[in-house]
mmCIF file of C-alpha atoms in Angstrom:
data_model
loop_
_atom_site.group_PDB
_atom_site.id
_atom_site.type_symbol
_atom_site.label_atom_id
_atom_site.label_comp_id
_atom_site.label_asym_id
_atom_site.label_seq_id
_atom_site.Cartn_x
_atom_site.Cartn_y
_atom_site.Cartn_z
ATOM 1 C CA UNK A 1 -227.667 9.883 -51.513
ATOM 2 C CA UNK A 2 -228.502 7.994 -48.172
ATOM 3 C CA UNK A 3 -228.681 3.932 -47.659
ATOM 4 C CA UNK A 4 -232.504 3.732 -49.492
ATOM 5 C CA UNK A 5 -235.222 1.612 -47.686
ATOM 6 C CA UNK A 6 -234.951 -1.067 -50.018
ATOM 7 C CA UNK A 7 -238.442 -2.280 -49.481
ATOM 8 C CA UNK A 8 -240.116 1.056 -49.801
ATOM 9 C CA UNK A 9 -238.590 1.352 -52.944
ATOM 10 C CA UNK A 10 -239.260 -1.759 -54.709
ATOM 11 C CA UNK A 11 -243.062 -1.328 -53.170
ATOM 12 C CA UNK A 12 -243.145 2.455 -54.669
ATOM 13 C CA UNK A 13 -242.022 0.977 -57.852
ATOM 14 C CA UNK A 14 -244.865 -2.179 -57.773
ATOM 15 C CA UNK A 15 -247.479 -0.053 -57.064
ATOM 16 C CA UNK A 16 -246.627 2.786 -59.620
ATOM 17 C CA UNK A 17 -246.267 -0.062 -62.213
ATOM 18 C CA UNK A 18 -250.201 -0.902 -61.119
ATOM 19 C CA UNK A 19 -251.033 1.959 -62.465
ATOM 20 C CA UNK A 20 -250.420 1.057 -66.230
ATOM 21 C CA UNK A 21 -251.287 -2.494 -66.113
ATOM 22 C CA UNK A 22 -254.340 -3.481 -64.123
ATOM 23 C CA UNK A 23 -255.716 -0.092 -62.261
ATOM 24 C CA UNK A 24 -257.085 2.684 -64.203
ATOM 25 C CA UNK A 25 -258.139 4.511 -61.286
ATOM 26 C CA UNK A 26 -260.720 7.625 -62.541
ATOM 27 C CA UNK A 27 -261.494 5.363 -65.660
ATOM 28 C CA UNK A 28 -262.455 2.652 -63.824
ATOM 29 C CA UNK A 29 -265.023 5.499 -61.939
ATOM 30 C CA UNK A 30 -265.950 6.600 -65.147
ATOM 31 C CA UNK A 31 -266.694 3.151 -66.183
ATOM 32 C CA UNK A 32 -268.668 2.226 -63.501
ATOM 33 C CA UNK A 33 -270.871 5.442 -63.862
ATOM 34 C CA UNK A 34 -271.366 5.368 -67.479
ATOM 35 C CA UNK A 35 -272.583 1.526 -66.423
ATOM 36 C CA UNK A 36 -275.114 2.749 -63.881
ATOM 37 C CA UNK A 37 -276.488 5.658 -66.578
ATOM 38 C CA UNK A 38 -276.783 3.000 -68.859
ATOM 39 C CA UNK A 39 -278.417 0.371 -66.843
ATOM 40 C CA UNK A 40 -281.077 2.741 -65.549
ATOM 41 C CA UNK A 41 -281.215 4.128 -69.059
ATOM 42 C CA UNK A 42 -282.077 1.164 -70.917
ATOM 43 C CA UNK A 43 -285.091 0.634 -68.238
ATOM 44 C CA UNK A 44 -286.646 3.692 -69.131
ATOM 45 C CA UNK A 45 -288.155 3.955 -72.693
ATOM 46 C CA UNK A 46 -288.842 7.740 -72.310
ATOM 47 C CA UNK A 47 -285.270 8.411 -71.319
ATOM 48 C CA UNK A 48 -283.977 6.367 -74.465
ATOM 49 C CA UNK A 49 -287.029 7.668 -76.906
ATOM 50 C CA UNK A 50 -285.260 10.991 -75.592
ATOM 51 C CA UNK A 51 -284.060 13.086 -78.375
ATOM 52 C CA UNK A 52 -280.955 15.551 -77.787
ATOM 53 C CA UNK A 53 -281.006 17.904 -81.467
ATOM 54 C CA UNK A 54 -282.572 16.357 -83.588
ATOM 55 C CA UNK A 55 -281.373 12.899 -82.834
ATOM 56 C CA UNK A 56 -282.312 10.380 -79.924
ATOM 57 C CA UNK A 57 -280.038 9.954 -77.520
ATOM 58 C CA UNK A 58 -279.325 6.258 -77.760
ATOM 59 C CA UNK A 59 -277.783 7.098 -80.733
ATOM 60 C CA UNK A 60 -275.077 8.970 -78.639
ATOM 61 C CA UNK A 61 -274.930 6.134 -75.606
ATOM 62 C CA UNK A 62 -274.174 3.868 -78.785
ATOM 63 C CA UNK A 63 -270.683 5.396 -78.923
ATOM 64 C CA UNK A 64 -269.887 5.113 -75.014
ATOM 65 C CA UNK A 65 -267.847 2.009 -75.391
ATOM 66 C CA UNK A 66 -265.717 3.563 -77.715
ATOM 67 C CA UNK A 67 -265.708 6.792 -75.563
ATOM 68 C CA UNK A 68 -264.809 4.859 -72.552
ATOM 69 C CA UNK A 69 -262.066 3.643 -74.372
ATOM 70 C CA UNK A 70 -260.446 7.344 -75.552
ATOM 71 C CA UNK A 71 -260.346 8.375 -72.322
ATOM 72 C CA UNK A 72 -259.219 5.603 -70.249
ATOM 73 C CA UNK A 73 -256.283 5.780 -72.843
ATOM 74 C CA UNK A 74 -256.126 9.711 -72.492
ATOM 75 C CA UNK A 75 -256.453 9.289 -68.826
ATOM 76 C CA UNK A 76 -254.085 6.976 -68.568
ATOM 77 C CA UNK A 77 -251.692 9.131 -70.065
ATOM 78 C CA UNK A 78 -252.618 12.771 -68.624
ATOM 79 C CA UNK A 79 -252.846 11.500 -64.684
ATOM 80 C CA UNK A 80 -250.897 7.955 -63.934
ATOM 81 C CA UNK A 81 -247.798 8.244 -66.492
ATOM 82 C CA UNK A 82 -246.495 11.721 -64.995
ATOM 83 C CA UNK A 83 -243.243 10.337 -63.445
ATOM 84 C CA UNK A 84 -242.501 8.153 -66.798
ATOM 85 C CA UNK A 85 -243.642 4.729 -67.600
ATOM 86 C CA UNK A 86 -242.860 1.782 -66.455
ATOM 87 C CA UNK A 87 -243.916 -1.943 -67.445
ATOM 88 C CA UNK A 88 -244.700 -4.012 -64.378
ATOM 89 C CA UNK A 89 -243.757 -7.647 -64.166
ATOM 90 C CA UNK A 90 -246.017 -9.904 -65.136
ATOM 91 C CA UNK A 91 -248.636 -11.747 -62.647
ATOM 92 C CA UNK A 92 -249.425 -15.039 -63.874
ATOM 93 C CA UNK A 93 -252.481 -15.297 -61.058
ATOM 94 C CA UNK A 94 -253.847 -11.676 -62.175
ATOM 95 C CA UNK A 95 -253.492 -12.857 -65.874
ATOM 96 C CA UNK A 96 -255.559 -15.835 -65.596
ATOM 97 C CA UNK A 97 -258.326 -14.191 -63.556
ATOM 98 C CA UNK A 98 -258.651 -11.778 -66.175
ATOM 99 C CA UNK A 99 -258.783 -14.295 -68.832
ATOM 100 C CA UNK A 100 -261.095 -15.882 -66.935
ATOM 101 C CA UNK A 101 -263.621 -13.054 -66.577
ATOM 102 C CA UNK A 102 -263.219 -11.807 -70.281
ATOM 103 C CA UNK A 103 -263.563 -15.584 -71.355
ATOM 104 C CA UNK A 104 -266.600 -15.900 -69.185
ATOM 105 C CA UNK A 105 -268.303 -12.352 -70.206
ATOM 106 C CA UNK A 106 -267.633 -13.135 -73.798
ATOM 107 C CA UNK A 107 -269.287 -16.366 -73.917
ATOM 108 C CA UNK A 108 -272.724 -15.301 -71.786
ATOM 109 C CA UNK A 109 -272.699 -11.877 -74.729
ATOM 110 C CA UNK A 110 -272.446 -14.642 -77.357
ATOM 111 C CA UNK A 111 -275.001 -16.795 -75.694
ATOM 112 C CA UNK A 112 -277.516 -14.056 -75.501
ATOM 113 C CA UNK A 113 -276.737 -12.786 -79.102
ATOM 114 C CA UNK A 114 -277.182 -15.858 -80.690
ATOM 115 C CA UNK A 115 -280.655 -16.390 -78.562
ATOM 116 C CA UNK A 116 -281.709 -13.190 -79.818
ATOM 117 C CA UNK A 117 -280.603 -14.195 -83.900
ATOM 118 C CA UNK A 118 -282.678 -17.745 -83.065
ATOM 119 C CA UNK A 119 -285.435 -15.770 -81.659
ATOM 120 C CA UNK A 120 -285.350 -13.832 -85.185
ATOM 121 C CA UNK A 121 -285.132 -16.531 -87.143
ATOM 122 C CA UNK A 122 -288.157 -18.529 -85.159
ATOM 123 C CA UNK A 123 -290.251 -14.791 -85.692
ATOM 124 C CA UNK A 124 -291.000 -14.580 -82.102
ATOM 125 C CA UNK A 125 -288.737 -11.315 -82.807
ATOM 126 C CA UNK A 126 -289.504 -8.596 -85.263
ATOM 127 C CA UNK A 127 -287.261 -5.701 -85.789
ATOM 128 C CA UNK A 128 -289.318 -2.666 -85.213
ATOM 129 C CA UNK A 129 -289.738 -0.174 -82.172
ATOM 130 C CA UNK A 130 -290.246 -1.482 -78.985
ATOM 131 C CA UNK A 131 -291.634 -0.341 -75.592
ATOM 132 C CA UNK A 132 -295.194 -0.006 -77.204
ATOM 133 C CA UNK A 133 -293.916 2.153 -79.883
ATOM 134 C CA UNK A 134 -292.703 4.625 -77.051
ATOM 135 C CA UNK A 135 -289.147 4.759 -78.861
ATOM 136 C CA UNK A 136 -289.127 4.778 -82.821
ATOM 137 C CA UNK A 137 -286.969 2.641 -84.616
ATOM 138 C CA UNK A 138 -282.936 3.221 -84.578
ATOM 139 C CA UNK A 139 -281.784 4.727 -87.849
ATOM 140 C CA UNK A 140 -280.149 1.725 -90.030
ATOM 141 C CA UNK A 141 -276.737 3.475 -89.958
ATOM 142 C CA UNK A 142 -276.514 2.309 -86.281
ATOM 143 C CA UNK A 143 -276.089 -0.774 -87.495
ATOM 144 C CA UNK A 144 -272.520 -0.190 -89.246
ATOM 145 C CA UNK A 145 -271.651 0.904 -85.928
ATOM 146 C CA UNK A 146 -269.436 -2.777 -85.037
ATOM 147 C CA UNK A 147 -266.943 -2.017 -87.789
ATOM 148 C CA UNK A 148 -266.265 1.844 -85.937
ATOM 149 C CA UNK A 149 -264.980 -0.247 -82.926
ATOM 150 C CA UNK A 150 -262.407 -1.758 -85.151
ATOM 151 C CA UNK A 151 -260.757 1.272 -85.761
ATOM 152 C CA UNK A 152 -257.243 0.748 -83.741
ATOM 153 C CA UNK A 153 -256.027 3.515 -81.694
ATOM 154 C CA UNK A 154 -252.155 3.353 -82.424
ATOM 155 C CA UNK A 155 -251.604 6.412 -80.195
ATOM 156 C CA UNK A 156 -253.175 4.046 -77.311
ATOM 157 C CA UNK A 157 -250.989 1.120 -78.400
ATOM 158 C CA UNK A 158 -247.757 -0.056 -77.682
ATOM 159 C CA UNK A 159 -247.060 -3.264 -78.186
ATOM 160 C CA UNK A 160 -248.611 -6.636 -78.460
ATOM 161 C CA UNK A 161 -249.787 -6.854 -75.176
ATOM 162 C CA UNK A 162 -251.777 -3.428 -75.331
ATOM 163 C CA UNK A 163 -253.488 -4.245 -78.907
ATOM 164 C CA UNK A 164 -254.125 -7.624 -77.665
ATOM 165 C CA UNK A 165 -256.341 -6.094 -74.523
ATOM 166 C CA UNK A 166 -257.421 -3.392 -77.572
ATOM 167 C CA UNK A 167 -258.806 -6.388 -79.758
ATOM 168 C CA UNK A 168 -260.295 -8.104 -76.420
ATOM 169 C CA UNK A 169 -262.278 -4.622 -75.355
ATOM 170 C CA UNK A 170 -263.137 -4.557 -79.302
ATOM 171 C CA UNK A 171 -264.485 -7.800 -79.549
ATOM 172 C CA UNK A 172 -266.448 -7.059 -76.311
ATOM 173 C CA UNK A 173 -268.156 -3.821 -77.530
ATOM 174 C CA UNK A 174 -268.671 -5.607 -80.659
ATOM 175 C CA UNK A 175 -270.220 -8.182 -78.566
ATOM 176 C CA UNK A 176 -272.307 -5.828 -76.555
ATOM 177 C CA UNK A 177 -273.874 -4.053 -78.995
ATOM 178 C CA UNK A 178 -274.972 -6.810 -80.737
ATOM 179 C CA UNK A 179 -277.747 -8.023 -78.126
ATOM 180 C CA UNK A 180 -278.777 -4.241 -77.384
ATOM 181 C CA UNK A 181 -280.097 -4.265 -80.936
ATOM 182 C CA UNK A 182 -281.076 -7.238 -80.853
ATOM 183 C CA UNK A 183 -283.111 -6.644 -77.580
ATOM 184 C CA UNK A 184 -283.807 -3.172 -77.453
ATOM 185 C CA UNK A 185 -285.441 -2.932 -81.109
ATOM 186 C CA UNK A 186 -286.672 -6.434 -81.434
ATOM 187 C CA UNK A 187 -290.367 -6.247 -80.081
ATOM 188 C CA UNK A 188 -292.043 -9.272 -79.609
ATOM 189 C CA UNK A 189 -294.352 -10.544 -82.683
ATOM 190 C CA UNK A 190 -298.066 -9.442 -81.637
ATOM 191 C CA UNK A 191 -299.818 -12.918 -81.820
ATOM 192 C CA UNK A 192 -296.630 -14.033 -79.837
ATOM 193 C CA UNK A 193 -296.597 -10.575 -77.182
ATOM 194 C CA UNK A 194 -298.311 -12.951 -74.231
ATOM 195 C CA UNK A 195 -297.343 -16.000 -75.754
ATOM 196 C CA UNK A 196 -293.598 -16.540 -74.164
ATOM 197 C CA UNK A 197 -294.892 -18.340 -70.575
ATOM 198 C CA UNK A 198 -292.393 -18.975 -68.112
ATOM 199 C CA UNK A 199 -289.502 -18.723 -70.932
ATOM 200 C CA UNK A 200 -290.771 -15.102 -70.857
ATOM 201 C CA UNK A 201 -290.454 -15.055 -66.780
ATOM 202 C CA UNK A 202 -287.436 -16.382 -66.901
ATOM 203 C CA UNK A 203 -286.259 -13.900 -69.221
ATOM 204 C CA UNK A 204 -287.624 -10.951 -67.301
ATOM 205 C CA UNK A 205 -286.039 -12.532 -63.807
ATOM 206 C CA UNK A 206 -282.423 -13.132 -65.551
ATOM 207 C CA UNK A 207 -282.719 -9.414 -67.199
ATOM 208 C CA UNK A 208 -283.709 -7.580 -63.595
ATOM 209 C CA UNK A 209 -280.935 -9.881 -62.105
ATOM 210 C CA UNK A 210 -278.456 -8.996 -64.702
ATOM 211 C CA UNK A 211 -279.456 -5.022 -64.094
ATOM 212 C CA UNK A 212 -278.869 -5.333 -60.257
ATOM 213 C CA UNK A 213 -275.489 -6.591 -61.088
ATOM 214 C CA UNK A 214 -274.952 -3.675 -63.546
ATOM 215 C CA UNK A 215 -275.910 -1.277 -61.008
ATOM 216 C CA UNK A 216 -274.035 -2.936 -58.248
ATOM 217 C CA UNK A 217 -270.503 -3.453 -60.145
ATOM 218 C CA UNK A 218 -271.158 0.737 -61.250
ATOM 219 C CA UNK A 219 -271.267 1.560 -57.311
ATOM 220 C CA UNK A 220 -268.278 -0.385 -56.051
ATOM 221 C CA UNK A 221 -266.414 0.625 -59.798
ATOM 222 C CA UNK A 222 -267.012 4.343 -59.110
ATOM 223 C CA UNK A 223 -265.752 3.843 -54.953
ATOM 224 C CA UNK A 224 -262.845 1.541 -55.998
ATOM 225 C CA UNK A 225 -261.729 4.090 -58.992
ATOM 226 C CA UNK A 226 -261.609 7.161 -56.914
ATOM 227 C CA UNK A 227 -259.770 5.287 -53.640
ATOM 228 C CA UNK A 228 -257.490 4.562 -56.199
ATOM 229 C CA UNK A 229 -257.040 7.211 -58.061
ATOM 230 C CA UNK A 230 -256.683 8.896 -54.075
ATOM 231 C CA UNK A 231 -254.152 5.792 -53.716
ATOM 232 C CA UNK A 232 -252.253 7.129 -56.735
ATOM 233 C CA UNK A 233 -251.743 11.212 -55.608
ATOM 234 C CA UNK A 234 -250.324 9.315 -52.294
ATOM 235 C CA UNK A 235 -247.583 7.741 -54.124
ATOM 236 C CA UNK A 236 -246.726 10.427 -55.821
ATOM 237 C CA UNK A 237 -246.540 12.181 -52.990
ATOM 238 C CA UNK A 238 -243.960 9.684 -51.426
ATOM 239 C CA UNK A 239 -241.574 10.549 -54.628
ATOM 240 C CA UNK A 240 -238.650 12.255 -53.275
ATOM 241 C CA UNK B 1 -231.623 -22.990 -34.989
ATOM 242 C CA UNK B 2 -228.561 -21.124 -34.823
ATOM 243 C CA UNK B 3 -227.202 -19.645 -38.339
ATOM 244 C CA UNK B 4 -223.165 -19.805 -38.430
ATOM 245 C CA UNK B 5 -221.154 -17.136 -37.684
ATOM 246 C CA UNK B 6 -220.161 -16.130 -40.871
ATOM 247 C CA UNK B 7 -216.347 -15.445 -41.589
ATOM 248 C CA UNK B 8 -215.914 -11.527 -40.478
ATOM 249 C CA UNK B 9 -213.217 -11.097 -43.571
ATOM 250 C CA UNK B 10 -216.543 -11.788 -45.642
ATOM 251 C CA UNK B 11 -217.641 -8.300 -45.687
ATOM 252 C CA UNK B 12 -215.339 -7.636 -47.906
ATOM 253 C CA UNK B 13 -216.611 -9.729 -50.321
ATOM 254 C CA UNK B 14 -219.520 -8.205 -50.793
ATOM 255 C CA UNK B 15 -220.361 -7.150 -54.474
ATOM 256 C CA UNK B 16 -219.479 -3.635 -54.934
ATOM 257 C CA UNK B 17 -221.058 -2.872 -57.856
ATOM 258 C CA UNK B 18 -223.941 -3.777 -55.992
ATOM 259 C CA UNK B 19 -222.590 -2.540 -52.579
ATOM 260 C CA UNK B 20 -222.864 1.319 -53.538
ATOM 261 C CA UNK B 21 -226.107 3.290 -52.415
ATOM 262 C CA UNK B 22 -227.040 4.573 -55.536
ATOM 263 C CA UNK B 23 -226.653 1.566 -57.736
ATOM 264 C CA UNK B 24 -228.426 -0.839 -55.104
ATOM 265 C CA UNK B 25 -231.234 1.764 -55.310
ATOM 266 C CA UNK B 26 -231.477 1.251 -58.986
ATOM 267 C CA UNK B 27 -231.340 -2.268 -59.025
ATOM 268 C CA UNK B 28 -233.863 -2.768 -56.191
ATOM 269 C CA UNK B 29 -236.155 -0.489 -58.577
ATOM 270 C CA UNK B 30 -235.254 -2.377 -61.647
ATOM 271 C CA UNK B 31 -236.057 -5.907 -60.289
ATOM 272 C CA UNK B 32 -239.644 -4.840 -59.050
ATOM 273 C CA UNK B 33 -240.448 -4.170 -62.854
ATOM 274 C CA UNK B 34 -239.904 -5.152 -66.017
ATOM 275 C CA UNK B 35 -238.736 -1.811 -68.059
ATOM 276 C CA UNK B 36 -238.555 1.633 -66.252
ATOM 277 C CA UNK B 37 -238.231 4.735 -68.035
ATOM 278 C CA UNK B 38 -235.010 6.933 -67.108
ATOM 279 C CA UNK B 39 -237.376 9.570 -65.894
ATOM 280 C CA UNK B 40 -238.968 7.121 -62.757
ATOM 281 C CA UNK B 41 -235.686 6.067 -62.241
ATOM 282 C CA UNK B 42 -234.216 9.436 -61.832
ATOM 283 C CA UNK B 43 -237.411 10.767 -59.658
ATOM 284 C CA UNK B 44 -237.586 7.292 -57.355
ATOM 285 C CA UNK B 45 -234.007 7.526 -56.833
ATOM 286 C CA UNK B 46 -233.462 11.166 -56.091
ATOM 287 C CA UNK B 47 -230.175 11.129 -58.553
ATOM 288 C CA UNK B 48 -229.490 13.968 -60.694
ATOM 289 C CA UNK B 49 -229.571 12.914 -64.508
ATOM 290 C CA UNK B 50 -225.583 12.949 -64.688
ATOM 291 C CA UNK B 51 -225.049 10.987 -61.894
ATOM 292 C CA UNK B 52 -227.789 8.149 -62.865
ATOM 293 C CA UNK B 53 -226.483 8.176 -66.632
ATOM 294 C CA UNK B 54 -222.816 7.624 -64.752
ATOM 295 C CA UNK B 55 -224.013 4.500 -62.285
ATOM 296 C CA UNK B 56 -226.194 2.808 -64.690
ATOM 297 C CA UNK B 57 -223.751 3.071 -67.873
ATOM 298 C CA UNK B 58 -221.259 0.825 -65.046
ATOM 299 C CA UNK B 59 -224.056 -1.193 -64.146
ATOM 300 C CA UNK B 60 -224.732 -2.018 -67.924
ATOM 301 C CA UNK B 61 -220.459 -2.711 -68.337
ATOM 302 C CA UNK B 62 -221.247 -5.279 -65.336
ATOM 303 C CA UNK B 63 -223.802 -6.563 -67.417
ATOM 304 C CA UNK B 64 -226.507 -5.660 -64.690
ATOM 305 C CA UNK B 65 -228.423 -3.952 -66.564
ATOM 306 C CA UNK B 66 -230.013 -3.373 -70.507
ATOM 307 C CA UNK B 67 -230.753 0.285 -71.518
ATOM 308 C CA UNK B 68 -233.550 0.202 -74.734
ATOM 309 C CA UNK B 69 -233.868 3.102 -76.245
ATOM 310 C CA UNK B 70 -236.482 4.125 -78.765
ATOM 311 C CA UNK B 71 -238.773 7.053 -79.984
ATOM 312 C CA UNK B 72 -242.773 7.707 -78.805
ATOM 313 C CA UNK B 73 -243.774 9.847 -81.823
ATOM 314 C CA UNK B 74 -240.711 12.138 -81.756
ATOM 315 C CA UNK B 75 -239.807 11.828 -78.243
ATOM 316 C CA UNK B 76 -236.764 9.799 -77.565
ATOM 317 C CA UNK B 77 -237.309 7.840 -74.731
ATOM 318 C CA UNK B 78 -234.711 5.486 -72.316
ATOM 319 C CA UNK B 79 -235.662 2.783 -70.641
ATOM 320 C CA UNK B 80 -233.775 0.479 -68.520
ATOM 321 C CA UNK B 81 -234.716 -3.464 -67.667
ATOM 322 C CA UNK B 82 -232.472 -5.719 -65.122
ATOM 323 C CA UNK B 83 -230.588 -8.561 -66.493
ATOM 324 C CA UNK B 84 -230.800 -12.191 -64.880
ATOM 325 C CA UNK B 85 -227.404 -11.639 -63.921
ATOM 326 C CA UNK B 86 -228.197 -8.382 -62.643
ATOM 327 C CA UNK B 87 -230.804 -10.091 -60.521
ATOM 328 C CA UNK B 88 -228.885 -13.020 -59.283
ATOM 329 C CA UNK B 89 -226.053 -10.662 -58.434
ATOM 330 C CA UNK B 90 -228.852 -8.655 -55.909
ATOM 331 C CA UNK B 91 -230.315 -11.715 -55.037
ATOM 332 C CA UNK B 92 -227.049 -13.052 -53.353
ATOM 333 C CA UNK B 93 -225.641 -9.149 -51.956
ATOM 334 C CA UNK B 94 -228.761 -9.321 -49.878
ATOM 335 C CA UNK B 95 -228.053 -13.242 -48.949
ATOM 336 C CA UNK B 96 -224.817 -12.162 -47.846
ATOM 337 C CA UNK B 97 -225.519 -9.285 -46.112
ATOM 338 C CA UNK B 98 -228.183 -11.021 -44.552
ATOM 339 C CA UNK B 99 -226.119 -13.515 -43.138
ATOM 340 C CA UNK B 100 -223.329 -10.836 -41.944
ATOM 341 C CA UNK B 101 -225.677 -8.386 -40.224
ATOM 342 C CA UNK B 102 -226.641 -9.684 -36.257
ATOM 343 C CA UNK B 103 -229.830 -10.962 -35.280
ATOM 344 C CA UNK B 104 -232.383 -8.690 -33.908
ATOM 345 C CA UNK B 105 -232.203 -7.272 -30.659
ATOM 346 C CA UNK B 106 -228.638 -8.009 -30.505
ATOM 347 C CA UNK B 107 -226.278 -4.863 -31.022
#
């Protein structure tokens, strides 16, 4: 073989390593669109009251999480791990980030699901349909739906590392769905409906600012994904 | 600041093992990750299988390098990870070579 270019090769090798660490390329894309379908889902009560057999279709969008999940894993494995795998070094700076933003998302899911339980408990919730009765109540088995999300994927895991991220997405889906029941299917008590002042406006402000957000980390998931997925049949291309 | 002229006789004390193409390839790979599988190795490299298994068998009797092997399912699968020696040894060929090779724009 000829004298390699050293730096191409360690650079080749970096960015290949990306690939099974912190990018995820057409997952990431995925994610970010089955984010936006969500977000402008949960706004409209006719598309979630909407029915797909002869069950509604929230009761499928329940499972996208755990979807997400299977085929960021399968993914993974079908498109980025081609050439063999390889474990990239760690990043202390990329590490903490992370841990910073999966601390911080954690803590505001917890925050609103324990609002929602003290709204319960105070009765200015009820569980029942909400939207003006425009979507009927979930069936009770989508409540047992948490302990499905513990299920561990050992085909997806190798490792500590892996079934710690495993247990952090987990917890997070856990997490998630606990407010969307919470908020979805608690409808305000009647006497209370008009009763919530600026609590109520504040609510209704943080919820449309927390939807923009939704829709704007979906757009620039779905972008970034596919540039790097685009990034990724590059480098391979580069492979001698 | 000027860098000494080195001694010239110190080219030939640069680290073989390090020194040959093929084996500074692999160890260039091998210290910008943690484990790489034989299969990476053999496609980033351009070596045929025989001629990989050959350089990185001596760079693991140099103590360069660790080979882990282990089974996905039923697939057995080699992977390779650099040693701190390893590293310090490719740390200091490319100090020396540095130091040996002229300064740009000088022939």
């Amino acid at each position: 073989m000829t004298t390699p270019d050293l730096d191409a090769l360690a650079a080749l090798t970096r960015d290949y390593a990306a690939f099974q660490t912190r990018k995820s390329g057409l997952a990431t894309a995925l994610g970010g669109l089955l984010a936006v379908v969500l977000a402008v889902g949960s706004l409209s009560p006719l598309f979630m009251g909407a029915r797909l057999g002869h069950r509604l279709l929230l009761e499928y969008l329940v499972w996208t999480p755990l979807l997400w999940l299977l085929l960021k894993g399968l993914l993974a494995r079908a498109l980025y791990r081609g050439a063999g795998s390889v474990k990239a070094l760690p990043d202390g700076a990329y590490e903490r980030r992370r841990w910073f933003w999966i601390f911080g998302l954690a803590m505001f899911l917890l925050a609103v699901g324990l609002s929602g339980l003290y709204a319960f408990a105070r009765g200015l919730l009820q569980a029942g349909a909400a939207h003006d009765a425009c979507v009927p109540a979930p069936p009770l088995w989508l409540l047992a739906m948490p302990p499905v999300y513990l299920l561990a994927m050992p085909w997806a895991i190798r490792g500590i590392e892996e079934a710690r991220a495993y247990a952090v997405l987990v917890g997070q889906s856990v997490l998630w769905l606990l407010p969307f029941f919470l908020f979805y299917f608690g409808a305000p008590t009647p006497p209370l409906k008009t009763g919530w002042g600026l609590l109520g406006d504040l609510f209704g402000v943080g919820i449309l600012v927390l939807w923009y957000l939704i829709m704007v980390w979906g757009a620039l998931a779905m972008v970034r994904g596919w540039k790097e997925h685009r990034d990724f049949r590059k480098l391979l291309g580069t492979l001698p | 600041m000027t860098r000494p002229n080195p001694d010239p006789r110190s080219i030939l004390d640069l680290d073989r093992m390090v020194h040959e193409p093929a084996r500074l390839a692999i160890l260039t790979v091998l210290a910008a990750a943690e484990e790489v599988a034989f299969l990476f190795l053999q496609k980033v490299t351009g070596l045929s299988k025989g001629n990989l298994s050959s350089h990185t068998q001596k760079l693991e009797a140099a103590g360069f390098l660790e080979t882990v092997k282990a089974f996905q399912g039923r697939i057995p699968s080699t992977t390779f990870r650099i040693t701190e020696e390893g590293r310090a040894a490719l740390q200091a060929y490319h100090r020396q070579l540095r130091a040996l090779l002229p300064k740009e724009g000088k022939p």
